[in-house]
């Protein structure tokens, strides 16, 4: 079974632009979470999507948004890019079955975004 | 809000020896999960081991084991018979409820020396 895939793997943008990152979960997984990893702030939770609805959201400005499609693939969008948005963006998928107390998150390889 | 603290930014260990990575956390939750993730230079996050808070028995996975002290809010990772492939950044993480939102520590860079 293929793992979580993220595209593109590397991206260079300039300040003020917007960017869209894509995440394809493991087949059958219904939940997708996004994390931002920077040297200064570490790993921080952005948001989680399940059944095309945002279920949880971290403490990030409204410039960060996302969506999930009916096939569980997810995209995140960052508008009006700032230098501080340079980071590794990781997505993780989980099965999320009803009645299960725990759902392991499987991470993708990440998208490295550089904002110049 | 939960916090996770890893006080050892870097550690090194000789191949075949044992090393312990420390992690403390703070939460008011009673039901939660704790995890150790490994991030090698490839940046792929890999789950090493998890612990359910309601279980008193410490989790073990082959050469990896944890020392979970719920009252002290401490969760350390012991790596036995260290291998070169264990060289990576190790993150301690907290997940409440169904662990759909993880809070990570700042990480410990472990280097296994030949």
mmCIF file of C-alpha atoms in Angstrom:
data_model
loop_
_atom_site.group_PDB
_atom_site.id
_atom_site.type_symbol
_atom_site.label_atom_id
_atom_site.label_comp_id
_atom_site.label_asym_id
_atom_site.label_seq_id
_atom_site.Cartn_x
_atom_site.Cartn_y
_atom_site.Cartn_z
ATOM 1 C CA UNK A 1 0.000 0.000 0.000
ATOM 2 C CA UNK A 2 1.412 3.376 -0.980
ATOM 3 C CA UNK A 3 2.254 5.815 1.778
ATOM 4 C CA UNK A 4 1.218 9.423 2.181
ATOM 5 C CA UNK A 5 2.348 11.501 -0.771
ATOM 6 C CA UNK A 6 2.873 15.238 -0.859
ATOM 7 C CA UNK A 7 3.391 17.449 -3.866
ATOM 8 C CA UNK A 8 5.401 19.349 -4.683
ATOM 9 C CA UNK A 9 8.384 18.323 -2.582
ATOM 10 C CA UNK A 10 10.098 21.682 -2.940
ATOM 11 C CA UNK A 11 8.712 25.104 -3.681
ATOM 12 C CA UNK A 12 10.178 28.586 -3.888
ATOM 13 C CA UNK A 13 7.891 31.612 -3.733
ATOM 14 C CA UNK A 14 8.269 35.317 -3.127
ATOM 15 C CA UNK A 15 6.635 37.425 -0.463
ATOM 16 C CA UNK A 16 3.044 38.314 -1.189
ATOM 17 C CA UNK A 17 2.389 35.337 -3.416
ATOM 18 C CA UNK A 18 0.085 32.494 -2.537
ATOM 19 C CA UNK A 19 0.816 28.776 -2.572
ATOM 20 C CA UNK A 20 -1.143 25.528 -2.635
ATOM 21 C CA UNK A 21 0.261 22.285 -1.280
ATOM 22 C CA UNK A 22 -1.281 18.894 -1.894
ATOM 23 C CA UNK A 23 -1.503 15.756 0.213
ATOM 24 C CA UNK A 24 -2.777 12.341 -0.844
ATOM 25 C CA UNK A 25 -3.475 10.091 2.137
ATOM 26 C CA UNK A 26 -2.975 6.373 2.361
ATOM 27 C CA UNK A 27 -5.777 4.576 0.552
ATOM 28 C CA UNK A 28 -8.742 4.195 2.882
ATOM 29 C CA UNK A 29 -7.579 6.848 5.315
ATOM 30 C CA UNK A 30 -10.206 9.496 5.920
ATOM 31 C CA UNK A 31 -8.469 12.011 8.149
ATOM 32 C CA UNK A 32 -5.714 14.357 7.029
ATOM 33 C CA UNK A 33 -3.774 16.639 9.360
ATOM 34 C CA UNK A 34 -1.274 19.337 8.486
ATOM 35 C CA UNK A 35 1.750 20.452 10.494
ATOM 36 C CA UNK A 36 4.288 23.230 10.020
ATOM 37 C CA UNK A 37 7.902 22.557 11.006
ATOM 38 C CA UNK A 38 10.352 25.445 11.435
ATOM 39 C CA UNK A 39 13.683 25.675 13.280
ATOM 40 C CA UNK A 40 12.319 28.377 15.551
ATOM 41 C CA UNK A 41 8.825 27.148 16.376
ATOM 42 C CA UNK A 42 9.297 23.426 15.889
ATOM 43 C CA UNK A 43 6.386 21.278 14.827
ATOM 44 C CA UNK A 44 3.010 22.958 15.090
ATOM 45 C CA UNK A 45 -0.439 21.644 14.261
ATOM 46 C CA UNK A 46 -2.232 23.576 11.523
ATOM 47 C CA UNK A 47 -5.548 21.806 10.997
ATOM 48 C CA UNK A 48 -7.256 18.477 10.500
ATOM 49 C CA UNK A 49 -9.839 17.482 7.918
ATOM 50 C CA UNK A 50 -12.252 14.599 7.993
ATOM 51 C CA UNK A 51 -15.142 13.986 5.617
ATOM 52 C CA UNK A 52 -14.369 17.220 3.794
ATOM 53 C CA UNK A 53 -14.835 19.242 6.988
ATOM 54 C CA UNK A 54 -12.260 20.969 9.141
ATOM 55 C CA UNK A 55 -12.445 19.304 12.550
ATOM 56 C CA UNK A 56 -9.595 20.893 14.454
ATOM 57 C CA UNK A 57 -7.561 24.032 13.928
ATOM 58 C CA UNK A 58 -4.294 25.218 15.391
ATOM 59 C CA UNK A 59 -3.286 28.743 16.260
ATOM 60 C CA UNK A 60 -2.457 30.097 12.818
ATOM 61 C CA UNK A 61 -3.704 33.218 11.042
ATOM 62 C CA UNK A 62 -6.495 33.094 8.495
ATOM 63 C CA UNK A 63 -3.941 33.211 5.680
ATOM 64 C CA UNK A 64 -3.594 29.486 6.234
ATOM 65 C CA UNK A 65 -6.525 27.510 4.938
ATOM 66 C CA UNK A 66 -7.239 24.068 3.667
ATOM 67 C CA UNK A 67 -9.798 21.788 2.198
ATOM 68 C CA UNK A 68 -10.456 18.127 1.676
ATOM 69 C CA UNK A 69 -11.994 16.469 -1.335
ATOM 70 C CA UNK A 70 -14.388 13.554 -1.493
ATOM 71 C CA UNK A 71 -11.508 11.166 -2.207
ATOM 72 C CA UNK A 72 -9.852 12.367 1.060
ATOM 73 C CA UNK A 73 -7.065 14.198 -0.748
ATOM 74 C CA UNK A 74 -6.316 17.491 0.933
ATOM 75 C CA UNK A 75 -4.841 20.806 -0.049
ATOM 76 C CA UNK A 76 -3.582 23.621 2.092
ATOM 77 C CA UNK A 77 -3.279 27.169 0.883
ATOM 78 C CA UNK A 78 -1.221 30.023 2.226
ATOM 79 C CA UNK A 79 -2.066 33.463 0.926
ATOM 80 C CA UNK A 80 0.054 36.610 1.058
ATOM 81 C CA UNK A 81 3.209 34.703 1.881
ATOM 82 C CA UNK A 82 5.603 36.083 4.483
ATOM 83 C CA UNK A 83 9.258 35.233 5.025
ATOM 84 C CA UNK A 84 8.296 33.459 8.239
ATOM 85 C CA UNK A 85 6.150 30.991 6.304
ATOM 86 C CA UNK A 86 9.309 29.281 5.080
ATOM 87 C CA UNK A 87 9.014 25.820 6.560
ATOM 88 C CA UNK A 88 8.609 22.124 6.017
ATOM 89 C CA UNK A 89 4.903 21.379 5.750
ATOM 90 C CA UNK A 90 3.997 17.859 6.766
ATOM 91 C CA UNK A 91 0.723 16.127 6.287
ATOM 92 C CA UNK A 92 -0.381 13.005 8.079
ATOM 93 C CA UNK A 93 -3.260 10.659 7.426
ATOM 94 C CA UNK A 94 -5.108 8.300 9.720
ATOM 95 C CA UNK A 95 -7.798 5.712 9.273
ATOM 96 C CA UNK A 96 -10.186 7.187 11.852
ATOM 97 C CA UNK A 97 -12.637 4.355 12.268
ATOM 98 C CA UNK A 98 -15.683 4.880 14.467
ATOM 99 C CA UNK A 99 -15.302 3.314 17.876
ATOM 100 C CA UNK A 100 -11.527 3.180 17.693
ATOM 101 C CA UNK A 101 -9.924 5.037 20.589
ATOM 102 C CA UNK A 102 -6.733 5.626 18.727
ATOM 103 C CA UNK A 103 -5.781 6.376 15.164
ATOM 104 C CA UNK A 104 -2.127 6.297 14.245
ATOM 105 C CA UNK A 105 -0.983 9.190 12.105
ATOM 106 C CA UNK A 106 1.203 8.303 9.135
ATOM 107 C CA UNK A 107 3.296 11.179 7.876
ATOM 108 C CA UNK A 108 4.230 12.146 4.356
ATOM 109 C CA UNK A 109 7.729 13.281 3.311
ATOM 110 C CA UNK A 110 6.778 16.949 3.492
ATOM 111 C CA UNK A 111 6.878 19.960 1.205
ATOM 112 C CA UNK A 112 9.784 22.329 1.724
ATOM 113 C CA UNK A 113 8.537 25.878 1.123
ATOM 114 C CA UNK A 114 11.016 28.702 0.802
ATOM 115 C CA UNK A 115 9.729 32.266 0.731
ATOM 116 C CA UNK A 116 12.133 34.861 -0.666
ATOM 117 C CA UNK B 1 -3.385 23.665 26.464
ATOM 118 C CA UNK B 2 -0.794 20.953 26.580
ATOM 119 C CA UNK B 3 2.940 21.509 26.553
ATOM 120 C CA UNK B 4 5.727 19.057 25.823
ATOM 121 C CA UNK B 5 9.306 19.732 26.893
ATOM 122 C CA UNK B 6 12.463 18.032 25.711
ATOM 123 C CA UNK B 7 15.407 19.476 27.604
ATOM 124 C CA UNK B 8 18.178 17.716 25.685
ATOM 125 C CA UNK B 9 18.712 19.387 22.289
ATOM 126 C CA UNK B 10 21.530 17.005 21.361
ATOM 127 C CA UNK B 11 22.814 13.665 22.563
ATOM 128 C CA UNK B 12 25.323 11.138 21.331
ATOM 129 C CA UNK B 13 25.888 7.474 22.105
ATOM 130 C CA UNK B 14 28.360 4.841 21.046
ATOM 131 C CA UNK B 15 27.112 2.096 18.800
ATOM 132 C CA UNK B 16 25.716 -0.885 20.782
ATOM 133 C CA UNK B 17 25.287 1.156 23.941
ATOM 134 C CA UNK B 18 22.098 2.353 25.621
ATOM 135 C CA UNK B 19 20.779 5.904 25.655
ATOM 136 C CA UNK B 20 17.783 7.549 27.322
ATOM 137 C CA UNK B 21 15.967 10.586 25.937
ATOM 138 C CA UNK B 22 13.890 12.673 28.321
ATOM 139 C CA UNK B 23 10.475 14.231 27.892
ATOM 140 C CA UNK B 24 8.091 15.945 30.273
ATOM 141 C CA UNK B 25 4.618 17.185 29.541
ATOM 142 C CA UNK B 26 1.858 19.141 31.135
ATOM 143 C CA UNK B 27 -1.841 18.479 30.757
ATOM 144 C CA UNK B 28 -5.064 18.490 32.702
ATOM 145 C CA UNK B 29 -6.426 15.615 30.630
ATOM 146 C CA UNK B 30 -6.798 12.173 32.105
ATOM 147 C CA UNK B 31 -7.038 10.186 28.884
ATOM 148 C CA UNK B 32 -4.282 10.792 26.385
ATOM 149 C CA UNK B 33 -1.533 9.234 24.344
ATOM 150 C CA UNK B 34 2.180 9.849 24.299
ATOM 151 C CA UNK B 35 4.435 9.128 21.362
ATOM 152 C CA UNK B 36 8.042 9.126 20.303
ATOM 153 C CA UNK B 37 8.618 9.923 16.653
ATOM 154 C CA UNK B 38 11.881 9.651 14.786
ATOM 155 C CA UNK B 39 12.824 12.024 11.966
ATOM 156 C CA UNK B 40 15.955 10.949 10.088
ATOM 157 C CA UNK B 41 17.739 13.252 7.626
ATOM 158 C CA UNK B 42 15.165 12.265 4.989
ATOM 159 C CA UNK B 43 12.639 14.226 7.109
ATOM 160 C CA UNK B 44 10.168 11.329 7.069
ATOM 161 C CA UNK B 45 8.454 11.184 10.465
ATOM 162 C CA UNK B 46 8.294 7.637 11.740
ATOM 163 C CA UNK B 47 6.398 6.468 14.807
ATOM 164 C CA UNK B 48 8.774 4.695 17.180
ATOM 165 C CA UNK B 49 6.528 3.868 20.103
ATOM 166 C CA UNK B 50 3.299 4.967 21.761
ATOM 167 C CA UNK B 51 1.921 4.805 25.291
ATOM 168 C CA UNK B 52 -1.690 4.993 26.378
ATOM 169 C CA UNK B 53 -2.027 6.990 29.591
ATOM 170 C CA UNK B 54 -4.494 4.541 31.087
ATOM 171 C CA UNK B 55 -1.977 1.694 30.819
ATOM 172 C CA UNK B 56 0.422 1.386 33.716
ATOM 173 C CA UNK B 57 2.676 -1.019 31.847
ATOM 174 C CA UNK B 58 5.468 0.667 29.953
ATOM 175 C CA UNK B 59 5.394 0.160 26.184
ATOM 176 C CA UNK B 60 8.210 -1.690 24.433
ATOM 177 C CA UNK B 61 9.012 -2.161 20.759
ATOM 178 C CA UNK B 62 12.079 -4.323 20.195
ATOM 179 C CA UNK B 63 15.079 -2.167 21.224
ATOM 180 C CA UNK B 64 12.879 0.774 22.199
ATOM 181 C CA UNK B 65 11.137 1.106 25.537
ATOM 182 C CA UNK B 66 9.624 3.907 27.556
ATOM 183 C CA UNK B 67 9.537 4.862 31.205
ATOM 184 C CA UNK B 68 6.124 6.414 31.722
ATOM 185 C CA UNK B 69 5.625 8.178 35.050
ATOM 186 C CA UNK B 70 2.092 9.561 34.921
ATOM 187 C CA UNK B 71 2.150 11.374 38.250
ATOM 188 C CA UNK B 72 5.424 13.061 37.386
ATOM 189 C CA UNK B 73 4.255 13.700 33.804
ATOM 190 C CA UNK B 74 7.452 12.162 32.503
ATOM 191 C CA UNK B 75 7.899 10.002 29.417
ATOM 192 C CA UNK B 76 11.447 8.951 28.564
ATOM 193 C CA UNK B 77 12.639 6.784 25.687
ATOM 194 C CA UNK B 78 15.334 4.169 26.136
ATOM 195 C CA UNK B 79 17.153 2.866 23.092
ATOM 196 C CA UNK B 80 19.129 -0.306 23.712
ATOM 197 C CA UNK B 81 21.908 -1.662 21.505
ATOM 198 C CA UNK B 82 22.056 1.611 19.569
ATOM 199 C CA UNK B 83 22.604 1.300 15.831
ATOM 200 C CA UNK B 84 23.950 3.791 13.308
ATOM 201 C CA UNK B 85 20.501 3.890 11.724
ATOM 202 C CA UNK B 86 19.092 5.281 14.959
ATOM 203 C CA UNK B 87 20.776 8.608 14.201
ATOM 204 C CA UNK B 88 17.881 11.042 13.861
ATOM 205 C CA UNK B 89 15.896 13.784 15.510
ATOM 206 C CA UNK B 90 13.555 12.325 18.099
ATOM 207 C CA UNK B 91 10.319 14.079 18.982
ATOM 208 C CA UNK B 92 8.138 13.438 21.976
ATOM 209 C CA UNK B 93 4.471 14.125 21.221
ATOM 210 C CA UNK B 94 1.205 14.349 23.141
ATOM 211 C CA UNK B 95 -2.202 13.476 21.760
ATOM 212 C CA UNK B 96 -5.479 13.843 23.624
ATOM 213 C CA UNK B 97 -8.710 12.041 22.885
ATOM 214 C CA UNK B 98 -8.221 10.104 19.688
ATOM 215 C CA UNK B 99 -4.841 11.726 19.116
ATOM 216 C CA UNK B 100 -5.993 13.594 16.048
ATOM 217 C CA UNK B 101 -4.061 16.695 17.048
ATOM 218 C CA UNK B 102 -0.499 16.184 18.216
ATOM 219 C CA UNK B 103 1.580 18.562 20.321
ATOM 220 C CA UNK B 104 5.295 18.046 19.789
ATOM 221 C CA UNK B 105 8.350 18.788 21.873
ATOM 222 C CA UNK B 106 11.306 20.641 20.423
ATOM 223 C CA UNK B 107 13.205 17.476 19.621
ATOM 224 C CA UNK B 108 16.463 15.786 20.586
ATOM 225 C CA UNK B 109 19.101 15.221 17.907
ATOM 226 C CA UNK B 110 20.602 11.809 18.594
ATOM 227 C CA UNK B 111 23.864 10.813 16.955
ATOM 228 C CA UNK B 112 25.070 7.232 17.154
ATOM 229 C CA UNK B 113 28.850 7.095 16.897
ATOM 230 C CA UNK B 114 30.679 4.134 15.309
#
